[in-house]
Structure formats: structure tokens, C-alpha cells
Amino acid sequence: MTGRVGAILLAAGLSRRMGTCKQLLPLGGTTVITRCLEGLLAGGAEEVIVVVGPQGEAVAEEARRHPVRIVRTTDPHGDMACSVRTGRAALPPTVSGVLIAPCDHPLVLPATVAGLLAAHRRDPRAIIIPSHGGRRGHPTCFPRGILDELDDTGTLRDLVRRDPGRLRHLETEDQGVVLDMDTPEDYRHIVTVWRELKVVQE
């Protein structure tokens, strides 16, 4: 029997290539980080940990509008794995699966999150990677036991590559899983796609 499925939202990035704090950029009447959190919570993530940087008070303040826990990395230049380890330490022991969600993928749909959670419950020992058009995307769902293999020198990519037999792919129509935003051009594209999605939904 699987336990609860949580999520770690990685929001500690310094946004060097963007030139401004991308977590707080406007998107659809709110902010990028709020879009991420709304998707995770609406999709069914039961425990959401938001990892911010040492100087990320504004990001943390925005995240506090939601039922999440905020934790801080101690290294302002730490990589993704550093943030994951920080978030992992805050997860309650009842969590059996963990979505690792970068904050630069704000268009992931709640239905995709729900699909990843369902896939974890069907196959709780597998790493579940969403894809769109054959391209791997985010967020990835890791069994807690596999995520616990991440040590101080490893990366998430190491966990994925360690044993191909434990990988599962979830093909989705959600282009949000492969749309990230690192540069101003990326952000403008995200905004355009968001507007197109809203037109379709209306």
C-alpha cells in the first residue's frame, strides 16, 4: 500500500539568464510560482514543500498564500540536487512518492499532476517521467526510497540513469511538461501559450 504523494517545488534559482526573479513574474493575473502551486495542489499533491534561496523572502511570501511548507537552502549557489535534498529533509515519513517540480514549468496542468500520482500508486517502485511528443519533461515522480539514494555528490539525473528498468514514461497531451522558462524569450513564449490555452478553454 502506498502512502501519501507529496511535491517539492524548486524555487531557489537565481534567475541569472532571466535577469529578474522569474518565480514572481506575472502570468495570467497572478505569478509564475502561484501557477505552479495551483497546479500541484489542484492535481492532488498532499504535502507540498517549497524550496527557496537564502535571499528568497519575496518568493516565500508569495508561496505562503497556499497550504505549503517553506524551507530554505543554505547555499545561494546550490544546484537542483541541493534544493531537492533540502526539500526531502522536510517531507513527513508518510510520503511514499515525491514529485520534483521546477518552478520554471508553470503551465503543467492539474490533470497531468493527477496522472503522475495515479501512475505512482499503480507502480510505486518506478520513477514516473511525463513526456509530450516523445520529449521528456517535468515534474518527475520519484518513489521516496529512490529519492533517498540522492547523496551529497549525486544528481537527479544519476538516479534516473542508475537503473533504466525502474523508469516509466507517462505520455501526455500537456505541452506544459516540456515548456520551461530560463530567458526573457522563453517567458514571452510561455505567456503566449497561456493566452492561447485560455482562449481554447473559453
Backbone as JSON, one array per atom type, in Angstrom:
{
  "sequence": "MTGRVGAILLAAGLSRRMGTCKQLLPLGGTTVITRCLEGLLAGGAEEVIVVVGPQGEAVAEEARRHPVRIVRTTDPHGDMACSVRTGRAALPPTVSGVLIAPCDHPLVLPATVAGLLAAHRRDPRAIIIPSHGGRRGHPTCFPRGILDELDDTGTLRDLVRRDPGRLRHLETEDQGVVLDMDTPEDYRHIVTVWRELKVVQE",
  "N": [[0.84, -1.2, 0.0], [0.57, 2.18, -0.9], [1.77, 5.31, 0.44], [1.14, 8.74, 1.18], [1.36, 11.17, -1.47], [3.67, 13.56, -2.18], [5.11, 16.81, -3.01], [7.96, 18.58, -4.17], [8.64, 21.81, -4.74], [10.85, 23.5, -6.66], [12.22, 26.43, -6.08], [14.41, 28.07, -5.76], [16.13, 29.18, -7.52], [18.39, 31.58, -9.02], [17.77, 33.01, -11.25], [19.49, 34.04, -13.25], [19.8, 34.1, -16.09], [17.36, 35.07, -16.84], [17.3, 37.62, -15.79], [15.67, 38.83, -13.98], [13.6, 38.08, -11.11], [12.23, 35.14, -11.8], [10.32, 33.56, -10.62], [8.43, 35.29, -9.63], [7.35, 36.59, -11.75], [4.65, 37.96, -13.69], [1.78, 36.04, -14.63], [-1.02, 35.26, -16.25], [-2.72, 36.85, -14.57], [-1.73, 36.33, -12.07], [1.14, 35.05, -10.37], [4.15, 33.36, -11.55], [5.07, 31.39, -9.7], [2.77, 30.97, -8.21], [1.07, 29.87, -10.15], [2.4, 27.44, -10.54], [2.09, 26.26, -7.99], [-0.7, 26.15, -7.73], [-1.29, 24.3, -9.73], [-0.04, 21.95, -8.75], [-1.38, 21.55, -6.28], [-4.09, 21.44, -7.03], [-3.96, 19.2, -8.57], [-3.67, 17.19, -6.75], [-1.45, 16.78, -5.05], [-0.35, 16.07, -1.83], [1.34, 16.92, 0.19], [3.18, 19.7, 0.05], [6.27, 21.03, -0.47], [8.08, 23.97, -0.57], [11.02, 25.1, -1.87], [13.17, 27.67, -1.26], [15.69, 30.2, -1.93], [18.44, 31.54, 0.09], [18.04, 34.31, 0.05], [15.42, 34.55, -0.61], [12.99, 35.8, 0.31], [10.8, 37.27, -0.73], [9.78, 35.5, -2.61], [9.11, 33.41, -0.9], [7.11, 34.68, 0.6], [5.08, 35.0, -1.29], [4.52, 32.3, -1.78], [3.46, 31.54, 0.65], [0.8, 32.09, 0.56], [-0.53, 29.84, 0.09], [-1.39, 26.44, 1.12], [1.28, 25.31, 2.06], [4.64, 24.21, 2.89], [7.48, 26.1, 3.68], [10.91, 25.98, 2.97], [14.41, 26.7, 3.28], [17.33, 26.83, 1.25], [20.76, 26.6, 2.18], [22.87, 27.3, 0.69], [23.56, 29.76, -1.54], [24.32, 29.38, -4.13], [23.71, 26.82, -4.76], [22.95, 23.73, -6.51], [20.29, 22.04, -8.39], [20.05, 19.53, -7.16], [20.9, 20.08, -4.58], [18.79, 21.67, -3.66], [16.75, 19.77, -3.8], [17.57, 17.9, -1.87], [17.33, 19.51, 0.4], [14.55, 19.98, 0.41], [13.65, 17.35, 0.6], [14.38, 16.63, 3.2], [12.43, 17.87, 4.66], [10.11, 16.51, 4.26], [7.33, 14.65, 5.47], [7.34, 11.39, 7.1], [5.29, 9.81, 6.13], [5.03, 10.14, 3.44], [5.21, 8.57, 0.36], [5.79, 8.88, -2.28], [7.26, 11.34, -4.44], [6.86, 14.28, -6.18], [9.07, 16.03, -8.17], [9.3, 19.26, -8.88], [10.24, 21.75, -11.01], [10.27, 25.31, -10.76], [10.21, 26.67, -13.09], [8.43, 25.65, -14.9], [5.59, 26.51, -15.4], [3.16, 25.9, -16.66], [2.19, 23.34, -16.4], [-0.47, 21.1, -16.26], [-3.14, 20.53, -13.88], [-4.36, 18.04, -14.33], [-2.3, 16.54, -15.39], [-0.57, 16.35, -13.22], [-2.25, 14.86, -11.55], [-2.37, 12.54, -13.07], [0.28, 11.62, -12.89], [0.44, 11.08, -10.16], [-1.46, 9.03, -9.97], [-0.21, 7.12, -11.57], [2.03, 6.59, -9.99], [0.8, 5.35, -7.82], [-0.12, 3.05, -9.01], [2.27, 1.85, -9.7], [4.39, 1.83, -7.53], [7.14, 1.58, -7.18], [8.49, 2.66, -9.26], [10.16, 5.21, -11.21], [8.45, 7.9, -12.46], [8.16, 9.55, -15.42], [6.95, 12.33, -17.12], [5.95, 12.91, -20.52], [5.86, 14.62, -23.67], [4.93, 14.57, -26.95], [6.96, 12.75, -27.33], [9.12, 13.83, -26.0], [10.91, 14.07, -23.0], [9.78, 15.46, -19.89], [8.83, 17.6, -17.15], [6.88, 17.67, -14.09], [8.87, 15.12, -12.43], [8.05, 12.02, -10.92], [9.24, 10.52, -8.09], [9.78, 7.51, -6.3], [9.88, 7.46, -2.76], [11.93, 5.95, -1.6], [13.82, 5.73, -3.67], [14.45, 8.41, -4.09], [15.72, 8.89, -1.71], [18.19, 7.85, -2.22], [19.73, 9.87, -3.21], [22.68, 11.43, -2.75], [25.24, 13.6, -1.3], [26.87, 14.12, -3.44], [25.62, 13.38, -5.74], [23.22, 13.59, -8.53], [19.88, 14.26, -9.73], [19.69, 13.24, -12.26], [21.53, 11.19, -12.15], [20.13, 9.36, -10.56], [18.03, 8.71, -12.26], [19.37, 7.51, -14.38], [20.57, 5.35, -13.23], [19.27, 2.85, -13.1], [17.69, 1.74, -15.69], [15.54, 0.02, -15.8], [13.7, 0.7, -13.89], [12.31, 2.86, -14.76], [9.46, 4.62, -15.93], [7.39, 5.94, -18.47], [5.09, 8.56, -18.91], [3.07, 9.42, -21.28], [1.68, 12.43, -22.4], [-0.79, 14.86, -23.38], [-0.21, 17.33, -22.59], [1.51, 20.13, -23.15], [2.79, 21.7, -21.36], [4.58, 20.27, -19.81], [7.0, 20.25, -21.08], [7.68, 22.84, -21.53], [9.76, 25.24, -20.51], [11.12, 28.08, -18.72], [13.75, 30.03, -18.99], [14.88, 32.28, -20.06], [14.19, 35.71, -21.14], [12.93, 35.45, -23.64], [11.9, 32.86, -23.53], [10.03, 33.26, -21.5], [8.22, 35.08, -22.7], [7.19, 33.4, -24.63], [5.92, 31.48, -23.03], [3.89, 33.08, -21.9], [2.42, 33.66, -24.21], [1.53, 31.08, -24.95], [-0.01, 30.5, -22.7], [-2.1, 32.38, -22.99], [-3.24, 31.42, -25.35], [-4.14, 28.93, -24.49], [-6.11, 29.73, -22.66], [-7.96, 30.89, -24.37], [-8.82, 28.66, -25.81], [-9.98, 27.18, -23.74], [-12.09, 28.8, -23.08]],
  "CA": [[0.0, 0.0, 0.0], [1.37, 3.4, -0.96], [1.4, 6.38, 1.34], [0.76, 10.0, 0.55], [2.27, 11.65, -2.51], [3.98, 14.97, -1.97], [5.82, 17.51, -4.08], [8.97, 19.59, -3.83], [8.72, 22.84, -5.77], [12.2, 24.07, -6.63], [12.05, 27.86, -6.35], [15.57, 28.75, -5.18], [17.01, 29.65, -8.59], [18.75, 33.0, -9.01], [17.22, 33.62, -12.47], [20.54, 34.84, -13.89], [19.55, 34.28, -17.51], [16.14, 35.86, -16.99], [17.59, 39.0, -15.45], [14.76, 39.23, -12.91], [13.11, 36.9, -10.39], [11.2, 34.54, -12.66], [9.26, 32.99, -9.8], [7.43, 36.32, -9.34], [6.87, 37.21, -12.98], [3.2, 37.81, -13.84], [1.29, 35.05, -15.59], [-2.45, 35.02, -16.13], [-3.34, 37.52, -13.44], [-1.06, 36.0, -10.82], [2.58, 34.9, -10.57], [4.63, 32.06, -12.01], [5.1, 30.41, -8.61], [1.4, 30.63, -7.86], [0.6, 28.94, -11.18], [2.99, 26.13, -10.23], [1.48, 25.72, -6.77], [-2.1, 25.82, -8.02], [-1.31, 23.05, -10.49], [0.32, 20.84, -7.88], [-2.42, 21.33, -5.28], [-5.32, 21.01, -7.7], [-3.72, 17.86, -9.09], [-3.75, 16.21, -5.68], [-0.26, 16.64, -4.2], [-0.85, 16.18, -0.47], [2.32, 17.63, 1.01], [3.97, 20.48, -0.89], [7.41, 21.74, 0.12], [8.65, 24.96, -1.49], [12.41, 25.39, -1.52], [13.61, 28.99, -1.71], [17.08, 30.51, -1.62], [18.68, 32.31, 1.33], [17.52, 35.66, -0.11], [14.15, 34.4, -1.31], [11.85, 36.14, 1.16], [9.65, 37.68, -1.55], [9.24, 34.27, -3.17], [8.48, 32.7, 0.21], [5.89, 35.39, 0.96], [4.08, 34.63, -2.29], [4.17, 30.89, -1.59], [2.7, 31.39, 1.89], [-0.63, 32.25, 0.28], [-1.03, 28.5, -0.17], [-1.12, 25.5, 2.21], [2.55, 24.65, 1.76], [5.7, 24.46, 3.85], [8.62, 26.79, 3.07], [12.23, 25.7, 3.52], [15.45, 27.48, 2.6], [18.66, 26.27, 1.06], [21.79, 27.4, 2.85], [23.88, 27.65, -0.31], [22.92, 30.59, -2.57], [24.74, 28.92, -5.46], [23.48, 25.39, -4.82], [22.31, 23.24, -7.72], [18.98, 21.45, -8.19], [20.15, 18.43, -6.2], [20.98, 20.7, -3.25], [17.42, 22.04, -3.29], [15.98, 18.54, -3.58], [17.95, 17.36, -0.56], [16.73, 20.38, 1.4], [13.13, 19.69, 0.45], [13.46, 15.97, 1.06], [14.52, 16.58, 4.66], [11.23, 18.43, 5.27], [8.95, 15.67, 3.98], [6.94, 13.74, 6.56], [7.64, 9.99, 6.79], [4.15, 9.16, 5.49], [5.07, 10.37, 1.99], [5.85, 7.44, -0.33], [6.18, 9.32, -3.61], [7.56, 12.77, -4.42], [7.0, 15.0, -7.44], [10.09, 17.08, -8.18], [8.73, 20.22, -9.82], [10.95, 23.02, -11.17], [9.37, 26.46, -10.81], [10.2, 27.27, -14.43], [7.44, 24.94, -15.72], [4.33, 26.94, -14.77], [1.97, 25.55, -17.42], [1.8, 21.95, -16.19], [-1.88, 21.05, -15.91], [-3.51, 19.68, -12.74], [-4.65, 16.68, -14.8], [-1.02, 15.85, -15.55], [-0.14, 16.02, -11.86], [-3.1, 13.76, -11.09], [-1.95, 11.35, -13.8], [1.54, 11.15, -12.31], [0.13, 10.49, -8.86], [-2.12, 7.75, -10.22], [0.8, 6.19, -12.07], [2.83, 6.17, -8.84], [0.04, 4.41, -7.0], [-0.15, 1.78, -9.74], [3.62, 1.28, -9.8], [5.05, 2.67, -6.53], [8.59, 1.43, -7.15], [9.03, 3.19, -10.51], [10.28, 6.65, -11.46], [7.48, 8.23, -13.5], [8.57, 10.76, -16.14], [5.97, 12.73, -18.13], [6.52, 13.29, -21.82], [4.94, 15.23, -24.64], [5.52, 14.46, -28.28], [8.17, 11.96, -27.25], [10.15, 14.54, -25.23], [10.77, 14.0, -21.54], [9.53, 16.75, -19.27], [8.72, 17.74, -15.7], [7.68, 17.14, -12.98], [9.1, 13.68, -12.34], [7.64, 11.44, -9.65], [10.21, 9.56, -7.57], [9.49, 6.82, -5.04], [10.67, 8.03, -1.65], [13.14, 5.16, -1.41], [14.81, 6.08, -4.7], [14.9, 9.78, -3.81], [16.65, 8.81, -0.58], [19.52, 7.48, -2.72], [20.45, 11.07, -3.62], [23.65, 11.82, -1.73], [25.78, 14.95, -1.42], [27.63, 14.29, -4.68], [24.83, 12.91, -6.87], [22.21, 14.44, -9.16], [18.67, 13.53, -10.1], [20.0, 12.51, -13.5], [22.18, 9.94, -11.74], [19.08, 8.44, -10.11], [17.27, 8.27, -13.43], [20.22, 6.66, -15.23], [21.15, 4.23, -12.47], [18.6, 1.59, -13.41], [16.63, 2.02, -16.67], [14.4, -0.87, -15.59], [12.73, 1.26, -12.95], [11.73, 4.05, -15.37], [8.2, 4.54, -16.67], [7.06, 7.21, -19.12], [3.68, 8.88, -18.98], [2.85, 10.31, -22.41], [0.57, 13.33, -22.12], [-1.05, 15.92, -24.36], [0.11, 18.58, -21.89], [2.79, 20.69, -23.58], [3.42, 22.36, -20.24], [5.66, 19.47, -19.2], [8.26, 20.48, -21.79], [7.88, 24.28, -21.7], [10.4, 25.87, -19.37], [11.42, 29.49, -18.94], [15.04, 30.46, -18.45], [15.26, 33.55, -20.66], [13.02, 36.55, -21.47], [12.24, 34.9, -24.81], [11.11, 31.74, -23.01], [8.89, 33.8, -20.74], [7.24, 35.61, -23.64], [6.53, 32.25, -25.25], [5.02, 30.92, -22.01], [2.74, 33.96, -21.81], [1.64, 33.46, -25.43], [0.87, 29.78, -24.86], [-1.05, 30.63, -21.68], [-3.24, 33.08, -23.58], [-3.87, 30.52, -26.31], [-4.86, 27.92, -23.72], [-7.31, 30.33, -22.09], [-8.91, 31.06, -25.46], [-9.36, 27.34, -26.1], [-10.84, 26.78, -22.62], [-13.3, 29.63, -23.08]],
  "C": [[0.88, 1.25, 0.0], [0.86, 4.42, 0.04], [0.98, 7.62, 0.56], [1.8, 10.38, -0.5], [2.45, 13.15, -2.34], [4.69, 15.57, -3.17], [6.85, 18.45, -3.48], [9.04, 20.56, -5.0], [10.05, 23.57, -5.62], [12.12, 25.54, -7.06], [13.22, 28.68, -5.8], [16.49, 29.34, -6.25], [17.22, 31.15, -8.54], [18.32, 33.74, -10.27], [18.24, 34.49, -13.2], [20.24, 35.12, -15.35], [18.29, 35.1, -17.77], [16.38, 37.33, -16.72], [16.68, 39.59, -14.4], [14.22, 37.96, -12.26], [11.96, 36.25, -11.16], [10.06, 33.94, -11.86], [8.12, 33.99, -9.58], [6.95, 37.04, -10.58], [5.36, 37.0, -13.11], [2.84, 36.78, -14.9], [-0.19, 34.82, -15.32], [-3.1, 35.62, -14.91], [-2.75, 37.18, -12.09], [0.43, 35.87, -11.11], [2.94, 33.49, -11.04], [4.59, 31.03, -10.88], [3.69, 30.03, -8.17], [0.8, 29.68, -8.88], [1.14, 27.53, -10.9], [2.28, 25.49, -9.04], [0.02, 25.34, -7.0], [-2.21, 24.51, -8.79], [-1.03, 21.84, -9.63], [-0.82, 20.52, -6.9], [-3.71, 20.84, -5.91], [-5.18, 19.59, -8.25], [-3.68, 16.79, -8.02], [-2.51, 16.0, -4.84], [-0.66, 16.97, -2.75], [0.08, 16.92, 0.48], [3.21, 18.38, 0.02], [5.02, 21.27, -0.12], [7.95, 22.7, -0.93], [10.05, 25.31, -1.0], [12.8, 26.73, -2.12], [15.07, 29.19, -1.31], [17.22, 31.33, -0.36], [18.11, 33.73, 1.26], [16.12, 35.65, -0.73], [12.92, 34.76, -0.5], [10.61, 36.53, 0.35], [8.97, 36.46, -2.18], [8.5, 33.48, -2.08], [7.16, 33.35, 0.6], [4.77, 35.07, -0.02], [3.6, 33.2, -2.09], [3.3, 30.7, -0.36], [1.2, 31.63, 1.71], [-1.32, 30.89, 0.12], [-0.69, 27.58, 1.01], [0.12, 24.65, 1.94], [3.53, 24.93, 2.9], [6.88, 25.07, 3.11], [9.91, 26.36, 3.77], [13.26, 26.45, 2.69], [16.73, 26.66, 2.41], [19.65, 27.17, 1.77], [22.85, 27.89, 1.87], [23.22, 28.47, -1.43], [23.26, 30.16, -3.99], [24.52, 27.42, -5.64], [22.73, 24.97, -6.08], [20.94, 22.63, -7.38], [19.02, 20.35, -7.14], [20.22, 18.96, -4.77], [19.58, 21.07, -2.77], [16.57, 20.81, -3.01], [16.3, 17.94, -2.22], [17.35, 18.19, 0.58], [15.24, 20.1, 1.54], [12.83, 18.31, 0.99], [13.49, 15.88, 2.58], [13.26, 17.09, 5.37], [10.0, 17.56, 5.05], [8.6, 14.79, 5.18], [7.17, 12.28, 6.15], [6.49, 9.25, 6.1], [4.14, 9.31, 3.98], [5.85, 9.24, 1.32], [6.34, 7.8, -1.72], [6.33, 10.83, -3.61], [7.68, 13.3, -5.85], [8.1, 16.05, -7.27], [9.71, 18.05, -9.29], [9.56, 21.49, -9.89], [9.95, 24.16, -11.33], [9.34, 27.11, -12.19], [9.33, 26.51, -15.42], [6.04, 25.28, -15.22], [3.06, 26.51, -15.48], [1.54, 24.09, -17.28], [0.37, 21.91, -15.65], [-2.13, 20.19, -14.66], [-3.78, 18.24, -13.16], [-3.37, 15.88, -14.99], [-0.47, 15.44, -14.19], [-0.94, 14.83, -11.34], [-2.71, 12.46, -11.79], [-0.66, 10.76, -13.26], [1.31, 10.49, -10.96], [-0.54, 9.13, -9.02], [-1.13, 6.71, -10.71], [1.7, 5.7, -10.94], [2.08, 5.14, -8.01], [-0.09, 3.05, -7.68], [1.19, 1.07, -9.71], [4.53, 2.05, -8.83], [6.56, 2.54, -6.46], [9.27, 2.05, -8.36], [9.18, 4.71, -10.45], [9.36, 6.97, -12.65], [7.86, 9.57, -14.13], [7.51, 11.12, -17.17], [6.66, 13.08, -19.43], [5.43, 13.88, -22.7], [5.61, 15.19, -26.01], [6.83, 13.68, -28.28], [9.3, 12.61, -26.49], [9.87, 14.42, -23.74], [10.58, 15.39, -20.96], [9.54, 16.68, -17.76], [7.25, 17.98, -15.34], [7.84, 15.62, -13.07], [8.68, 13.19, -10.96], [8.62, 10.34, -9.24], [9.62, 8.82, -6.37], [10.4, 7.37, -3.95], [11.98, 7.26, -1.48], [14.22, 5.48, -2.43], [15.34, 7.49, -4.45], [15.89, 9.81, -2.66], [18.05, 8.37, -0.99], [20.36, 8.7, -3.09], [21.37, 11.53, -2.5], [24.24, 13.2, -2.06], [26.53, 15.18, -2.74], [26.82, 13.93, -5.92], [23.86, 13.94, -7.41], [20.97, 13.59, -9.42], [18.9, 12.71, -11.36], [20.68, 11.19, -13.18], [21.13, 8.91, -11.3], [18.31, 7.86, -11.28], [18.07, 7.26, -14.26], [20.68, 5.38, -14.54], [20.55, 2.89, -12.86], [17.45, 1.86, -14.38], [15.38, 1.16, -16.46], [13.36, -0.32, -14.65], [12.1, 2.55, -13.48], [10.4, 3.73, -16.05], [7.93, 5.92, -17.26], [5.55, 7.37, -19.21], [3.5, 9.9, -20.12], [1.59, 11.13, -22.15], [0.41, 14.33, -23.25], [-0.69, 17.3, -23.79], [1.49, 19.1, -22.31], [3.52, 21.4, -22.45], [4.57, 21.58, -19.62], [7.01, 19.73, -19.86], [8.54, 21.97, -22.02], [8.47, 24.88, -20.44], [10.73, 27.32, -19.72], [12.69, 29.89, -18.21], [15.44, 31.85, -18.93], [14.01, 34.41, -20.9], [12.24, 36.03, -22.67], [11.37, 33.71, -24.41], [9.87, 32.24, -22.32], [7.82, 34.34, -21.68], [6.49, 34.48, -24.33], [5.54, 31.61, -24.3], [3.74, 31.76, -21.92], [1.83, 33.78, -23.03], [0.87, 32.14, -25.37], [-0.25, 29.83, -23.83], [-2.29, 31.3, -22.25], [-3.98, 32.19, -24.57], [-4.68, 29.44, -25.59], [-6.15, 28.48, -23.14], [-8.38, 30.53, -23.16], [-9.6, 29.73, -25.77], [-10.35, 26.91, -25.01], [-12.14, 27.57, -22.6], [-14.22, 29.29, -24.25]]
}
